[in-house]
Coordinates of C-alpha atoms in Angstrom, one line a residue:
M1 CA -11.0 22.3 -33.0
Q2 CA -8.0 20.3 -34.2
T3 CA -5.5 18.9 -31.8
N4 CA -1.9 19.9 -31.9
E5 CA -1.1 16.5 -33.2
E6 CA -3.7 16.8 -36.0
L7 CA -2.6 20.5 -37.0
I8 CA 1.2 19.1 -37.3
A9 CA 0.1 16.1 -39.1
Q10 CA -2.0 18.1 -41.7
W11 CA 1.1 20.2 -42.6
R12 CA 4.1 17.7 -42.0
D13 CA 4.3 16.4 -45.5
E14 CA 3.6 19.5 -47.4
P15 CA 6.6 21.3 -48.9
A16 CA 8.0 24.2 -46.6
P17 CA 5.8 23.0 -43.8
L18 CA 7.1 25.0 -40.7
L19 CA 5.8 28.5 -41.7
G20 CA 2.4 26.8 -42.5
I21 CA 2.3 25.0 -39.2
L22 CA 3.2 28.2 -37.1
H23 CA 0.4 30.3 -38.8
A24 CA -2.2 27.4 -38.1
F25 CA -1.3 27.5 -34.4
H26 CA -1.2 31.3 -34.4
D27 CA -4.7 31.5 -36.0
R28 CA -6.2 28.7 -33.9
D29 CA -4.8 30.0 -30.4
R30 CA -4.2 33.7 -31.2
Y31 CA -0.8 33.2 -30.1
I32 CA 2.0 30.4 -30.0
S33 CA 2.4 28.7 -26.7
E34 CA 5.0 26.8 -25.0
D35 CA 3.2 23.7 -25.4
A36 CA 2.8 24.2 -29.1
L37 CA 6.4 24.9 -29.6
R38 CA 7.2 21.5 -27.9
D39 CA 4.8 19.6 -30.0
I40 CA 5.9 21.2 -33.2
A41 CA 9.6 20.5 -32.4
V42 CA 8.8 16.8 -31.7
G43 CA 6.5 16.8 -34.8
L44 CA 9.1 18.1 -37.2
R45 CA 12.0 16.6 -35.4
M46 CA 13.6 20.1 -34.6
P47 CA 15.9 21.0 -31.7
L48 CA 13.5 23.2 -29.4
A49 CA 16.1 25.9 -28.9
E50 CA 16.5 26.2 -32.7
L51 CA 12.7 26.5 -33.2
F52 CA 12.3 29.0 -30.3
G53 CA 15.2 31.0 -31.7
T54 CA 13.4 31.0 -35.2
V55 CA 9.9 31.8 -34.0
T56 CA 11.0 34.8 -31.7
F57 CA 13.1 36.4 -34.7
Y58 CA 9.9 37.2 -36.5
H59 CA 7.9 40.3 -35.2
H60 CA 4.3 39.2 -35.6
F61 CA 4.0 35.7 -33.9
A62 CA 2.7 36.4 -30.6
R63 CA 3.7 34.7 -27.5
K64 CA 1.2 35.8 -25.0
P65 CA -2.6 34.8 -25.1
Q66 CA -4.7 36.8 -27.4
G67 CA -1.6 38.5 -28.6
Q68 CA -2.7 38.2 -32.2
E69 CA -5.4 40.6 -31.6
V70 CA -3.4 43.4 -30.2
P71 CA -3.2 46.5 -32.3
R72 CA 0.1 47.1 -34.1
V73 CA 0.5 50.4 -35.4
C74 CA 2.5 51.6 -38.4
T75 CA 5.3 54.0 -37.3
G76 CA 7.3 53.9 -40.6
P77 CA 8.9 57.0 -42.0
V78 CA 5.8 58.4 -43.6
C79 CA 3.1 57.2 -41.2
R80 CA 5.0 58.5 -38.0
L81 CA 4.8 61.9 -39.6
Q82 CA 0.9 61.5 -40.5
G83 CA -0.4 60.6 -37.1
G84 CA 1.1 57.2 -36.4
L85 CA 2.7 58.1 -33.3
E86 CA -0.4 59.8 -31.8
I87 CA -2.6 56.8 -32.7
L88 CA -0.1 54.5 -31.2
D89 CA -0.3 56.5 -27.9
T90 CA -4.1 56.6 -28.0
L91 CA -4.3 52.8 -28.5
K92 CA -1.7 52.0 -25.8
S93 CA -4.6 51.2 -23.4
E94 CA -5.3 48.4 -25.7
G95 CA -1.9 47.1 -25.5
A96 CA -0.9 48.5 -29.0
T97 CA 2.7 48.2 -30.2
A98 CA 4.5 49.9 -32.9
M99 CA 5.3 48.1 -36.2
A100 CA 7.7 49.1 -39.1
C101 CA 6.4 50.3 -42.3
A102 CA 3.4 48.0 -43.1
G103 CA 3.3 48.9 -47.0
R104 CA 0.2 51.2 -47.0
C105 CA 2.2 54.5 -47.3
D106 CA -0.5 55.8 -49.8
D107 CA -3.2 55.3 -47.3
C108 CA -2.0 56.2 -43.8
V109 CA -2.1 55.1 -41.1
P110 CA -2.5 51.3 -41.1
V111 CA -3.3 49.5 -37.9
L112 CA -3.1 45.7 -38.0
K113 CA -5.5 43.9 -35.8
G114 CA -5.6 40.0 -36.1
H115 CA -6.3 39.5 -39.8
H116 CA -7.7 42.9 -40.6
V117 CA -6.1 46.2 -41.6
L118 CA -7.8 49.4 -40.5
T119 CA -6.6 52.7 -41.9
G120 CA -7.0 56.4 -40.7
K121 CA -5.1 59.4 -39.3
H122 CA -6.8 59.5 -36.0
A123 CA -7.4 56.8 -33.6
D124 CA -11.2 57.6 -33.6
M125 CA -11.4 57.4 -37.6
L126 CA -9.9 54.1 -38.2
S127 CA -11.8 52.1 -40.7
A128 CA -11.5 49.0 -42.8
N129 CA -10.0 49.3 -46.1
P130 CA -9.6 45.6 -47.3
T131 CA -8.0 46.5 -50.8
S132 CA -5.2 48.7 -52.1
L133 CA -6.0 52.0 -53.8
P134 CA -6.1 51.8 -57.6
P135 CA -2.9 53.2 -59.2
P136 CA -3.3 56.6 -60.7
Y137 CA -2.7 56.9 -64.4
P138 CA -1.5 60.3 -65.9
G139 CA -2.3 59.2 -69.4
E140 CA 1.0 60.1 -71.0
K141 CA 2.9 56.9 -72.0
E142 CA 1.9 53.3 -72.7
E143 CA 2.1 51.1 -69.4
C144 CA 3.1 47.5 -69.2
I145 CA 2.1 46.1 -65.9
F146 CA -0.9 48.5 -65.1
A147 CA -2.0 48.6 -68.7
E148 CA -5.3 46.5 -67.9
I149 CA -5.1 46.5 -64.0
R150 CA -7.9 49.2 -63.8
A151 CA -10.4 47.0 -65.7
P152 CA -13.5 45.7 -63.9
K153 CA -12.8 42.4 -62.1
R154 CA -9.3 42.1 -63.3
N155 CA -8.5 40.3 -60.1
T156 CA -10.8 37.5 -61.0
L157 CA -10.0 34.9 -63.8
E158 CA -13.1 36.0 -65.7
G159 CA -11.8 39.6 -65.8
Y160 CA -8.1 38.8 -66.3
Q161 CA -9.0 36.5 -69.5
Q162 CA -11.3 39.4 -70.8
T163 CA -8.2 41.6 -70.8
G164 CA -5.9 39.2 -72.3
G165 CA -4.6 37.3 -69.5
Y166 CA -3.0 34.1 -70.1
E167 CA -2.6 34.6 -73.6
G168 CA 1.3 34.8 -73.0
L169 CA 1.4 31.5 -71.3
T170 CA -0.9 29.8 -73.9
H171 CA 1.3 31.1 -76.6
A172 CA 4.5 30.0 -74.9
I173 CA 3.3 26.4 -74.2
S174 CA 1.8 25.9 -77.5
N175 CA 4.3 27.5 -79.8
L176 CA 7.7 28.2 -78.0
T177 CA 10.3 25.8 -76.6
P178 CA 11.7 26.8 -73.2
Q179 CA 14.9 28.3 -74.7
E180 CA 12.8 30.5 -76.9
V181 CA 10.9 31.8 -73.9
I182 CA 14.1 32.7 -72.4
E183 CA 15.5 34.5 -75.6
T184 CA 12.3 36.5 -75.6
L185 CA 13.0 37.6 -72.1
K186 CA 16.8 38.2 -72.9
E187 CA 15.8 40.3 -76.0
S188 CA 13.5 42.4 -73.9
Q189 CA 16.3 43.2 -71.5
L190 CA 13.9 42.9 -68.5
A191 CA 15.9 42.9 -65.2
G192 CA 15.0 42.1 -61.7
R193 CA 12.5 44.8 -60.3
G194 CA 13.1 44.1 -56.7
G195 CA 16.2 46.1 -56.5
A196 CA 19.0 43.9 -57.6
G197 CA 18.5 44.5 -61.3
F198 CA 19.8 41.1 -62.5
P199 CA 18.8 40.2 -66.2
T200 CA 15.7 38.0 -65.7
G201 CA 16.3 35.9 -68.8
T202 CA 19.8 35.0 -67.8
K203 CA 18.6 33.8 -64.3
W204 CA 15.9 31.6 -65.9
E205 CA 18.5 30.1 -68.3
S206 CA 20.8 29.3 -65.4
V207 CA 18.2 27.4 -63.8
L208 CA 17.2 25.6 -66.9
N209 CA 20.7 24.5 -67.3
A210 CA 21.5 23.7 -63.8
P211 CA 21.5 19.9 -62.8
G212 CA 19.1 18.8 -60.0
Q213 CA 15.4 18.1 -59.6
P214 CA 12.8 19.3 -58.5
K215 CA 13.5 22.9 -59.5
T216 CA 11.5 25.8 -57.9
I217 CA 9.9 29.1 -58.7
V218 CA 9.8 31.6 -55.8
C219 CA 7.8 34.9 -56.0
N220 CA 9.3 37.2 -53.4
A221 CA 6.2 39.1 -52.1
D222 CA 7.8 40.1 -48.8
E223 CA 8.3 43.8 -49.8
G224 CA 9.4 45.1 -46.4
E225 CA 11.4 48.1 -47.6
P226 CA 9.8 51.1 -45.9
G227 CA 8.2 53.3 -48.6
C228 CA 7.5 50.5 -51.1
F229 CA 3.9 49.2 -51.8
K230 CA 3.9 48.5 -55.3
D231 CA 3.7 44.6 -55.0
R232 CA 0.6 44.8 -52.8
V233 CA -1.2 46.6 -55.5
I234 CA -0.2 44.3 -58.2
L235 CA -1.4 41.3 -55.9
D236 CA -4.5 43.0 -54.9
Y237 CA -5.7 44.1 -58.5
D238 CA -3.8 41.7 -60.7
P239 CA -3.0 38.3 -58.9
H240 CA -3.3 36.2 -62.1
A241 CA -0.5 38.0 -63.7
I242 CA 1.8 36.7 -61.0
I243 CA 0.5 33.2 -61.3
E244 CA 1.0 33.5 -65.1
G245 CA 4.5 34.9 -64.7
M246 CA 5.5 32.1 -62.4
T247 CA 4.1 29.3 -64.7
L248 CA 6.0 30.9 -67.5
A249 CA 9.1 30.9 -65.5
A250 CA 8.3 27.0 -64.6
Y251 CA 7.8 26.3 -68.2
A252 CA 11.0 28.0 -69.2
T253 CA 13.1 26.4 -66.5
G254 CA 11.5 22.9 -65.8
A255 CA 10.4 23.8 -62.4
T256 CA 7.5 21.7 -60.9
R257 CA 6.8 23.6 -57.8
G258 CA 6.4 27.3 -56.7
F259 CA 6.1 29.5 -53.7
I260 CA 4.5 32.8 -53.3
Y261 CA 6.4 34.2 -50.1
L262 CA 3.8 36.8 -48.7
R263 CA 4.5 39.4 -46.1
Y264 CA 2.3 39.0 -43.0
E265 CA 1.1 42.7 -43.1
Y266 CA -1.1 41.9 -46.1
P267 CA -4.0 39.5 -44.7
E268 CA -6.6 40.7 -47.3
T269 CA -4.2 40.1 -50.1
L270 CA -3.7 36.5 -48.8
K271 CA -7.5 35.9 -49.5
T272 CA -7.3 37.3 -53.0
L273 CA -4.4 35.2 -53.9
E274 CA -6.0 32.0 -52.6
R275 CA -9.1 32.4 -54.6
A276 CA -7.0 33.4 -57.9
L277 CA -4.8 30.1 -57.3
S278 CA -8.2 28.1 -56.9
E279 CA -9.5 29.6 -60.1
A280 CA -6.5 29.0 -62.0
E281 CA -6.0 25.6 -61.0
T282 CA -9.8 24.8 -61.8
K283 CA -9.3 26.0 -65.4
G284 CA -6.0 24.3 -65.9
F285 CA -3.5 27.1 -65.8
I286 CA -1.6 25.5 -62.9
G287 CA -1.6 22.0 -61.5
D288 CA -1.2 18.8 -63.5
S289 CA -1.1 18.7 -67.3
I290 CA -1.4 22.4 -67.7
L291 CA -3.5 23.3 -70.9
G292 CA -3.4 19.6 -71.6
K293 CA 0.3 19.4 -72.1
H294 CA 2.9 17.3 -70.2
F295 CA 3.6 20.2 -67.8
D296 CA 2.9 20.0 -64.0
F297 CA 3.4 23.0 -61.8
H298 CA 1.9 23.7 -58.3
I299 CA 2.1 26.9 -56.3
F300 CA 1.8 27.2 -52.6
I301 CA 1.5 30.5 -50.5
R302 CA 3.6 30.7 -47.4
R303 CA 3.2 33.7 -45.2
G304 CA 6.1 35.5 -43.6
A305 CA 5.9 36.8 -40.1
G306 CA 7.5 40.2 -40.1
A307 CA 11.1 40.3 -40.8
Y308 CA 12.7 42.7 -43.2
V309 CA 15.7 40.7 -43.9
C310 CA 13.5 38.0 -45.3
G311 CA 13.2 40.3 -48.5
E312 CA 16.8 39.2 -49.1
E313 CA 16.7 36.1 -51.3
G314 CA 19.0 34.0 -49.2
S315 CA 17.1 34.9 -46.0
L316 CA 13.9 34.2 -47.6
L317 CA 14.9 30.7 -48.8
N318 CA 16.0 29.8 -45.2
S319 CA 12.7 31.0 -43.9
L320 CA 11.0 28.7 -46.2
E321 CA 13.1 26.0 -45.3
G322 CA 12.1 26.4 -41.7
K323 CA 15.5 27.6 -40.5
H324 CA 16.6 30.7 -38.9
P325 CA 16.2 33.5 -41.6
F326 CA 19.9 34.5 -41.9
P327 CA 21.3 35.7 -45.2
R328 CA 23.2 33.1 -47.1
N329 CA 26.9 33.2 -48.1
R330 CA 27.3 33.5 -51.9
P331 CA 28.4 31.8 -53.9
P332 CA 26.8 29.3 -54.5
Y333 CA 23.7 31.1 -55.8
P334 CA 20.0 30.2 -55.7
V335 CA 20.0 29.5 -59.4
T336 CA 22.1 26.2 -58.5
H337 CA 21.6 25.9 -54.8
G338 CA 18.3 27.5 -53.8
F339 CA 15.4 25.9 -52.1
E340 CA 16.5 22.8 -50.6
N341 CA 19.8 23.2 -52.2
L342 CA 18.3 22.8 -55.7
P343 CA 18.1 25.2 -58.8
T344 CA 15.6 27.9 -58.0
V345 CA 14.4 31.1 -59.6
V346 CA 13.6 33.8 -57.1
N347 CA 11.9 36.7 -58.8
N348 CA 10.0 39.8 -57.6
V349 CA 6.5 40.4 -58.0
E350 CA 6.7 43.4 -60.6
T351 CA 9.3 41.2 -62.5
L352 CA 7.0 38.2 -62.8
A353 CA 4.1 40.5 -63.8
A354 CA 6.3 42.4 -66.6
A355 CA 7.3 38.8 -67.9
A356 CA 3.8 37.8 -68.4
Q357 CA 3.2 41.0 -70.6
I358 CA 6.3 40.4 -72.5
L359 CA 5.4 36.9 -73.6
K360 CA 2.0 38.5 -74.7
H361 CA 3.3 41.5 -76.6
G362 CA 6.8 40.7 -77.5
A363 CA 10.4 41.9 -76.7
A364 CA 10.3 44.8 -79.0
W365 CA 7.1 46.2 -77.6
Y366 CA 8.5 46.1 -74.0
K367 CA 11.8 47.9 -75.0
N368 CA 9.9 50.7 -76.8
L369 CA 8.1 51.6 -73.5
S370 CA 11.0 53.6 -72.2
Y371 CA 12.8 56.7 -72.9
G372 CA 16.2 54.9 -73.1
N373 CA 19.4 55.7 -71.1
N374 CA 20.3 52.2 -71.2
Q375 CA 17.3 50.7 -69.6
T376 CA 14.3 49.4 -71.2
G377 CA 10.7 49.0 -70.3
T378 CA 9.1 50.6 -67.2
K379 CA 9.4 50.9 -63.3
I380 CA 6.7 51.2 -60.8
I381 CA 7.4 54.0 -58.3
S382 CA 5.6 53.7 -55.1
L383 CA 5.3 57.5 -54.2
S384 CA 4.4 58.9 -50.7
G385 CA 4.8 61.3 -48.1
D386 CA 4.5 65.1 -48.5
I387 CA 3.0 65.0 -52.0
Q388 CA -0.6 65.8 -53.2
R389 CA -1.2 62.6 -55.2
P390 CA 0.6 59.6 -53.5
G391 CA 0.3 56.3 -55.1
N392 CA 2.0 53.7 -57.4
Y393 CA 3.0 55.3 -60.8
E394 CA 4.3 53.1 -63.7
V395 CA 6.9 55.4 -65.4
P396 CA 8.9 54.7 -68.5
F397 CA 12.8 54.6 -67.7
G398 CA 14.2 58.1 -68.5
L399 CA 11.2 60.1 -67.3
P400 CA 12.4 63.3 -65.5
L401 CA 12.0 62.9 -61.9
E402 CA 10.6 66.4 -61.5
K403 CA 7.9 65.5 -63.9
L404 CA 6.7 62.7 -61.8
L405 CA 6.9 64.8 -58.6
Y406 CA 5.4 68.1 -59.9
E407 CA 3.2 67.1 -62.8
W408 CA 1.9 63.6 -62.3
A409 CA 1.8 63.7 -58.6
G410 CA 0.9 67.4 -58.2
G411 CA 4.0 68.5 -56.0
P412 CA 4.2 69.3 -52.4
N413 CA 1.3 70.6 -50.5
E414 CA 0.1 74.0 -50.8
D415 CA 2.8 76.8 -49.7
R416 CA 5.4 74.0 -49.0
S417 CA 8.5 73.0 -50.9
I418 CA 10.4 69.7 -51.3
Q419 CA 13.4 69.6 -49.1
A420 CA 14.4 66.0 -49.9
I421 CA 13.3 62.5 -51.0
T422 CA 14.3 59.0 -50.4
S423 CA 15.2 56.6 -52.8
A424 CA 15.1 52.9 -53.1
G425 CA 12.7 53.2 -50.2
L426 CA 15.2 54.0 -47.4
S427 CA 18.2 51.9 -48.9
G428 CA 19.2 54.6 -51.3
G429 CA 19.5 57.3 -48.9
F430 CA 18.2 60.9 -49.6
I431 CA 18.3 63.1 -52.7
G432 CA 18.3 66.8 -51.9
E433 CA 16.0 69.4 -53.8
K434 CA 18.8 70.8 -55.8
E435 CA 19.6 67.2 -57.2
L436 CA 16.0 66.3 -58.5
D437 CA 16.8 67.4 -62.0
I438 CA 17.6 63.8 -63.0
T439 CA 15.8 61.0 -64.9
I440 CA 14.2 58.1 -63.4
D441 CA 16.8 55.1 -64.1
E442 CA 19.6 53.6 -62.1
P443 CA 22.5 55.4 -63.8
S444 CA 21.0 58.8 -63.1
F445 CA 20.2 58.1 -59.5
Q446 CA 23.7 56.7 -59.0
K447 CA 25.2 60.0 -60.3
V448 CA 23.7 61.8 -57.3
G449 CA 25.0 59.1 -54.8
A450 CA 21.8 57.3 -54.7
M451 CA 20.0 54.3 -56.1
L452 CA 16.7 53.5 -57.7
G453 CA 16.3 50.0 -56.3
A454 CA 12.8 48.7 -55.7
G455 CA 11.5 52.0 -56.6
G456 CA 10.1 53.5 -53.5
I457 CA 10.2 57.3 -53.0
M458 CA 9.2 59.0 -49.9
V459 CA 8.9 63.1 -50.1
F460 CA 9.8 65.1 -47.3
D461 CA 8.9 68.9 -47.3
D462 CA 10.5 72.0 -45.8
T463 CA 8.7 71.5 -42.5
R464 CA 10.4 68.0 -41.6
D465 CA 13.6 67.6 -39.6
M466 CA 15.8 65.3 -41.8
H467 CA 18.1 64.7 -39.1
D468 CA 15.3 63.2 -37.2
V469 CA 14.1 61.3 -40.2
A470 CA 17.7 59.9 -40.8
H471 CA 17.8 58.8 -37.0
N472 CA 14.5 57.1 -37.4
A473 CA 15.6 55.4 -40.5
M474 CA 18.7 54.0 -38.8
E475 CA 16.7 53.0 -35.8
F476 CA 14.8 50.8 -38.4
F477 CA 17.8 49.3 -39.8
A478 CA 19.4 48.5 -36.4
E479 CA 16.2 46.9 -35.2
E480 CA 16.0 44.7 -38.4
S481 CA 19.7 43.6 -38.6
C482 CA 19.6 39.9 -38.2
G483 CA 22.9 40.0 -36.2
K484 CA 24.7 37.3 -38.3
C485 CA 27.4 39.8 -39.2
F486 CA 29.1 42.2 -36.6
P487 CA 29.8 45.0 -39.1
C488 CA 25.9 45.5 -39.6
R489 CA 24.9 44.2 -36.1
I490 CA 27.3 46.8 -34.4
G491 CA 27.4 49.4 -37.0
T492 CA 23.8 50.2 -37.2
H493 CA 23.7 50.6 -33.6
R494 CA 26.6 52.9 -33.5
L495 CA 25.2 54.9 -36.4
T496 CA 21.9 55.3 -34.6
E497 CA 23.8 56.5 -31.3
L498 CA 25.7 59.1 -33.3
L499 CA 22.7 60.3 -35.1
S500 CA 21.0 60.8 -31.6
E501 CA 23.0 64.0 -31.2
P502 CA 23.9 67.1 -33.6
L503 CA 26.6 66.1 -36.1
H504 CA 29.9 67.7 -35.8
A505 CA 33.4 67.2 -37.4
E506 CA 34.4 64.3 -35.2
S507 CA 31.0 62.4 -35.4
K508 CA 31.2 62.9 -39.1
K509 CA 34.5 61.3 -39.5
I510 CA 33.5 58.2 -37.4
I511 CA 30.1 57.9 -39.3
S512 CA 32.1 58.0 -42.5
E513 CA 34.6 55.3 -41.1
I514 CA 31.8 53.0 -39.8
G515 CA 30.0 53.3 -43.2
T516 CA 33.0 52.4 -45.2
V517 CA 33.6 49.2 -43.0
M518 CA 29.9 48.2 -43.3
K519 CA 29.8 48.6 -47.0
Q520 CA 32.9 46.6 -47.6
T521 CA 32.2 43.7 -45.0
S522 CA 28.4 43.2 -44.5
A523 CA 27.0 40.0 -45.4
C524 CA 23.8 41.2 -47.2
G525 CA 22.2 44.4 -48.5
L526 CA 20.9 45.6 -45.2
G527 CA 24.4 46.4 -43.9
T528 CA 25.7 47.6 -47.1
A529 CA 22.7 50.0 -47.8
A530 CA 22.2 51.3 -44.2
P531 CA 25.2 53.9 -44.5
N532 CA 23.6 55.4 -47.5
I533 CA 21.4 57.3 -44.9
T534 CA 24.1 58.9 -43.0
E535 CA 26.3 59.6 -46.1
S536 CA 23.3 61.3 -47.9
L537 CA 22.3 63.2 -44.8
M538 CA 25.9 64.7 -44.5
R539 CA 25.7 65.9 -48.2
L540 CA 22.2 67.2 -47.6
T541 CA 23.2 69.2 -44.4
T542 CA 26.6 70.5 -45.7

């Protein structure tokens, strides 16, 4: 077994070393001890107090012996209603603790033990389920990201190339200039699929033109938004698509290094990614002299440790740098001052997978996949809750929402009706049954006071207490608030308190005032989105 000094020395000269070191200690000892923290602080020349504050910010770094093996049970908005609370209570004798949504809403209830995920709706029925469920295909419209994802061995290099993988990268490096790659993306109108919706080609162009080296590509695979599990299925079934998308971004921008920031709750996905990176490097698709050209690009995996706010790009970059993962003030933006204060592209998993397909098939093809309404292409919807066929659906923009819910996914369970759904995971708030006559695109969702965002939709039937659902959602936001800005730090807790009682005229007035302040003054999307829960609840119950 390696000594503390040997572990630290192994990682010290690697890019973004702290997360790697912490996970190495966590895996070796099954917790992070006081002695380990002191040695890490000395080895990385960090103040011990700063290191302690950073480590304890993350939910999954155990601080007691054998803590890594203690069961963690998902009690997210869907799983708590599908048996999660009962499983947690049953496993309390093993020291079980609750964890927020673990990104398996299509396969309830996940229980994390060490590096293994078990699933089941009863404690005595938990079983290993190492991979995601394959995405369902209604067979109505051509897909983009999911077009070949169901092919045999698609998550291996052999299977990926048999279905046209790396053709877009080969074409780009052999025939296109970096600016021409960017123009293809700009023509396609691909926008960020993580929720913000910023034009991808414009982002890449900004990094290309920004001064400073080395430039960096970051894949944000820390999908912590409750009700979202689309990135997991892409990474499990199509990891080479992410590698290809990142390498295309590197070629277009001049970047030489990349990071996949993977959420802690996906331990099996880590193994799939590590194998895919090894395959890609062996065949010359990443590494030095890619495809025989003067183009070098290396990709590193860095695991998070359980912090919702790290899905925000500023927090993610601070986490990579070994800092306390607070959001960053903007401007400046990551395109000029990102990782290590240098030009950086931060893209979501879905965005990068789409970019690879666009460079393979062309911008016009991608634009024709949608039904229009000012958005091109497709969106993956993670659909879960009280619905007959939960899963990830790749839908064309402009598809009627009711068509997805009732035709593609089979509608609610027998003798039940849909009372409400959430949008953007939790961040978009609730949409009531009477408002479901909209199409799936950002403008239509905004018309009913919601947002599409990352595309997580949770369904709640007529048996559910929506006030209780809202209270649970606000508890989540209060727990995950990083505490940097007081509107969010105090506001989320105050809203949680107000939701612990029945609403009346005075409490609704206070809720509205708090929400307005939070939206106008919070430092990041958590604080601005949390009030969507209370605002939409009041609309729903009026």
